[in-house]
């Protein structure tokens, strides 16, 4: 949902304060499907893993934990299968170019997670699924294929987000998350960064990490006060 325009009589909403780009986020109807995962271990990380009955997660709930999302037309432009690095200045999609400039993305690469394209595929997919944080925002633009981003909500439950071609999503610095391909075993994605790329995952627990503290302060402290 686009941030509401401010007037002299209207205080800025939390979403407006956190918005960093002039390109409006996608309307709620275009956001990817998201749902709560069952408690306990995930036996098949590539399956949908919905609760019974399914418990959908709303766009408002995703925004409330810091998720940002834009819908682009990935099929309208050609991208390499693999390019490490890939100069984001080469983007010809005007919407992608504007998001890049507004948010300061200066480095990018393009990867394909597929048994034929990624060495040690099974080991890499397993490693991606370890719960972790990063010390920078995580940005992914899905060019083809599909997969799942799992993020922790304010109750520390797993929320599964089904990402597909055309989805550009950002996860805030310090959020606990993990990633996997789905049962199609293929995702083609662009990874964008501000400055030098950040590759290091910090596996949970890492509550004392500065980035985790920053996330807790910005998104979770108010929830904790309410519970108290």
Coordinates of C-alpha atoms in Angstrom, one line a residue:
X1 CA 0.0 0.0 0.0
X2 CA 1.4 3.4 -0.9
X3 CA 2.2 5.7 2.0
X4 CA -0.5 8.3 2.6
X5 CA 0.3 11.9 1.7
X6 CA 0.9 14.0 4.7
X7 CA -1.0 17.2 5.5
X8 CA -0.4 19.8 8.1
X9 CA -3.2 18.2 10.2
X10 CA -2.0 14.6 9.8
X11 CA 1.0 13.1 11.7
X12 CA 3.2 10.9 9.6
X13 CA 2.5 7.2 10.0
X14 CA 5.2 4.7 11.0
X15 CA 5.3 3.4 7.4
X16 CA 5.8 6.9 6.1
X17 CA 8.7 7.5 8.5
X18 CA 10.5 4.4 7.4
X19 CA 9.9 4.9 3.6
X20 CA 13.3 5.6 1.9
X21 CA 12.3 5.7 -1.7
X22 CA 10.2 7.9 -4.0
X23 CA 8.8 4.8 -5.8
X24 CA 5.7 3.8 -4.0
X25 CA 5.4 0.3 -2.7
X26 CA 3.0 -2.1 -4.4
X27 CA -0.7 -2.0 -3.4
X28 CA -1.7 -4.7 -0.9
X29 CA -3.3 -6.8 -3.6
X30 CA 0.0 -7.3 -5.4
X31 CA 2.1 -8.4 -2.4
X32 CA 3.2 -12.1 -2.3
X33 CA 1.2 -14.6 -0.3
X34 CA 2.4 -15.1 3.3
X35 CA 1.3 -17.4 6.1
X36 CA 2.3 -18.7 9.5
X37 CA 4.4 -21.9 9.5
X38 CA 3.7 -24.8 11.9
X39 CA 5.7 -24.9 15.1
X40 CA 8.6 -27.3 15.4
X41 CA 11.2 -28.5 13.0
X42 CA 10.7 -28.1 9.3
X43 CA 11.0 -31.5 7.7
X44 CA 10.8 -30.4 4.1
X45 CA 12.0 -26.8 3.7
X46 CA 10.9 -26.7 0.1
X47 CA 7.2 -27.5 0.8
X48 CA 4.6 -24.8 1.5
X49 CA 4.5 -25.7 5.2
X50 CA 1.2 -24.1 6.0
X51 CA -0.7 -24.6 9.3
X52 CA -3.9 -26.6 9.3
X53 CA -6.1 -24.6 8.7
X54 CA -4.0 -22.0 6.9
X55 CA -3.3 -18.8 8.8
X56 CA -2.6 -16.0 6.3
X57 CA -0.3 -13.1 7.3
X58 CA -1.5 -9.6 6.2
X59 CA 0.5 -7.0 4.3
X60 CA 0.1 -4.7 7.4
X61 CA 1.8 -7.3 9.5
X62 CA 4.7 -7.7 7.1
X63 CA 5.2 -3.9 7.0
X64 CA 5.0 -3.8 10.8
X65 CA 8.2 -6.0 11.0
X66 CA 10.0 -3.9 8.4
X67 CA 9.3 -5.6 5.1
X68 CA 9.2 -3.5 2.0
X69 CA 7.9 -4.7 -1.4
X70 CA 7.6 -3.5 -5.0
X71 CA 6.2 -5.4 -8.0
X72 CA 8.2 -5.0 -11.3
X73 CA 7.9 -6.7 -14.7
X74 CA 11.0 -8.9 -14.8
X75 CA 9.9 -10.5 -18.1
X76 CA 10.1 -7.3 -20.0
X77 CA 13.9 -7.1 -19.7
X78 CA 16.8 -9.5 -20.3
X79 CA 19.2 -10.3 -17.5
X80 CA 22.2 -12.7 -17.4
X81 CA 21.8 -16.1 -15.8
X82 CA 24.8 -15.5 -13.6
X83 CA 26.8 -12.3 -13.2
X84 CA 29.0 -11.6 -10.2
X85 CA 29.2 -8.7 -10.0
X86 CA 26.6 -7.0 -12.2
X87 CA 26.7 -3.3 -12.4
X88 CA 23.3 -1.8 -11.3
X89 CA 24.0 1.1 -13.5
X90 CA 23.3 -1.3 -16.4
X91 CA 19.6 -1.5 -15.4
X92 CA 17.3 -0.4 -18.2
X93 CA 14.1 -0.9 -16.3
X94 CA 13.2 2.7 -15.3
X95 CA 11.4 1.6 -12.1
X96 CA 14.4 -0.6 -11.0
X97 CA 16.7 2.3 -11.9
X98 CA 14.8 4.7 -9.7
X99 CA 14.6 2.4 -6.8
X100 CA 18.4 1.8 -7.2
X101 CA 19.1 5.6 -7.2
X102 CA 16.7 6.5 -4.4
X103 CA 17.9 3.8 -2.0
X104 CA 21.6 4.1 -3.0
X105 CA 22.2 0.6 -4.3
X106 CA 25.7 0.7 -5.8
X107 CA 26.6 -3.0 -6.1
X108 CA 24.6 -5.9 -7.5
X109 CA 25.1 -9.5 -8.7
X110 CA 22.8 -12.0 -10.4
X111 CA 22.7 -15.6 -9.4
X112 CA 20.6 -18.7 -10.3
X113 CA 20.0 -21.2 -7.6
X114 CA 19.5 -24.4 -9.5
X115 CA 21.2 -27.8 -9.4
X116 CA 22.8 -27.2 -12.8
X117 CA 23.9 -23.6 -12.0
X118 CA 25.1 -23.6 -8.4
X119 CA 28.0 -25.8 -7.3
X120 CA 27.4 -27.9 -4.2
X121 CA 23.7 -27.1 -4.7
X122 CA 22.3 -29.2 -1.9
X123 CA 24.8 -27.9 0.7
X124 CA 24.2 -24.3 -0.4
X125 CA 20.4 -24.6 -0.2
X126 CA 20.8 -26.2 3.3
X127 CA 23.1 -23.4 4.4
X128 CA 20.7 -20.7 3.1
X129 CA 18.0 -22.2 5.5
X130 CA 20.0 -21.5 8.7
X131 CA 18.3 -18.9 10.8
X132 CA 20.4 -15.7 10.7
X133 CA 20.6 -11.9 10.5
X134 CA 22.8 -9.5 8.5
X135 CA 24.4 -6.3 9.5
X136 CA 22.8 -4.5 6.5
X137 CA 19.4 -4.5 4.7
X138 CA 18.8 -7.5 2.5
X139 CA 17.5 -6.7 -1.0
X140 CA 16.3 -9.4 -3.5
X141 CA 14.8 -8.9 -6.9
X142 CA 13.4 -12.1 -8.3
X143 CA 13.9 -12.4 -12.0
X144 CA 12.6 -15.9 -12.5
X145 CA 11.6 -19.0 -10.6
X146 CA 10.3 -19.0 -7.1
X147 CA 11.2 -19.6 -3.5
X148 CA 10.4 -18.8 0.1
X149 CA 11.7 -16.1 2.5
X150 CA 10.9 -17.0 6.1
X151 CA 11.0 -14.2 8.7
X152 CA 10.2 -14.0 12.4
X153 CA 7.2 -12.0 13.4
X154 CA 6.7 -10.1 16.7
X155 CA 5.7 -13.3 18.5
X156 CA 8.8 -15.1 17.2
X157 CA 6.7 -17.3 14.9
X158 CA 7.9 -18.2 11.4
X159 CA 6.1 -16.3 8.6
X160 CA 6.6 -17.9 5.1
X161 CA 6.6 -15.5 2.1
X162 CA 6.3 -17.0 -1.3
X163 CA 8.4 -14.9 -3.7
X164 CA 8.1 -15.2 -7.5
X165 CA 9.3 -13.4 -10.7
X166 CA 8.9 -9.6 -10.5
X167 CA 9.0 -9.5 -6.7
X168 CA 11.5 -6.9 -5.2
X169 CA 11.6 -7.3 -1.5
X170 CA 13.8 -5.8 1.3
X171 CA 14.4 -7.3 4.7
X172 CA 15.5 -4.8 7.4
X173 CA 18.9 -5.1 9.0
X174 CA 18.9 -7.4 12.0
X175 CA 15.7 -9.4 11.3
X176 CA 15.9 -13.1 11.9
X177 CA 15.2 -14.9 8.6
X178 CA 16.2 -17.7 6.2
X179 CA 15.7 -18.6 2.6
X180 CA 14.9 -21.7 0.4
X181 CA 13.9 -22.6 -3.1
X182 CA 10.5 -24.2 -3.3
X183 CA 9.9 -27.6 -4.9
X184 CA 10.6 -26.3 -8.4
X185 CA 14.3 -26.1 -7.4
X186 CA 15.0 -22.9 -9.3
X187 CA 15.2 -19.2 -8.5
X188 CA 16.9 -16.5 -10.6
X189 CA 17.6 -13.4 -8.4
X190 CA 19.4 -10.1 -8.3
X191 CA 21.0 -9.2 -5.0
X192 CA 21.6 -5.5 -4.4
X193 CA 23.7 -3.7 -1.9
X194 CA 24.6 -0.2 -0.6
X195 CA 28.3 0.0 -0.9
X196 CA 30.4 -3.1 -0.6
X197 CA 28.4 -6.4 -0.6
X198 CA 27.6 -8.0 2.8
X199 CA 27.9 -11.8 2.6
X200 CA 28.3 -12.7 6.3
X201 CA 25.3 -14.3 8.1
X202 CA 25.2 -14.2 11.8
X203 CA 23.4 -17.3 13.0
X204 CA 21.0 -17.2 15.8
X205 CA 21.4 -16.6 18.7
X206 CA 22.9 -13.1 18.3
X207 CA 20.8 -10.9 20.5
X208 CA 23.9 -8.9 21.5
X209 CA 24.8 -8.1 17.9
X210 CA 24.5 -4.3 17.2
X211 CA 22.3 -5.0 14.2
X212 CA 19.9 -7.2 16.2
X213 CA 19.7 -4.5 18.9
X214 CA 18.9 -1.9 16.3
X215 CA 16.1 -4.1 14.9
X216 CA 14.7 -4.8 18.3
X217 CA 14.7 -1.1 19.2
X218 CA 13.0 0.0 16.0
X219 CA 10.4 -2.8 15.5
X220 CA 10.0 -4.9 18.7
X221 CA 10.4 -2.7 21.8
X222 CA 7.0 -1.2 21.6
X223 CA 5.5 -4.7 21.4
X224 CA 7.4 -5.7 24.5
X225 CA 6.2 -2.7 26.4
X226 CA 2.6 -3.5 25.4
X227 CA 3.0 -7.1 26.6
X228 CA 4.3 -5.9 30.0

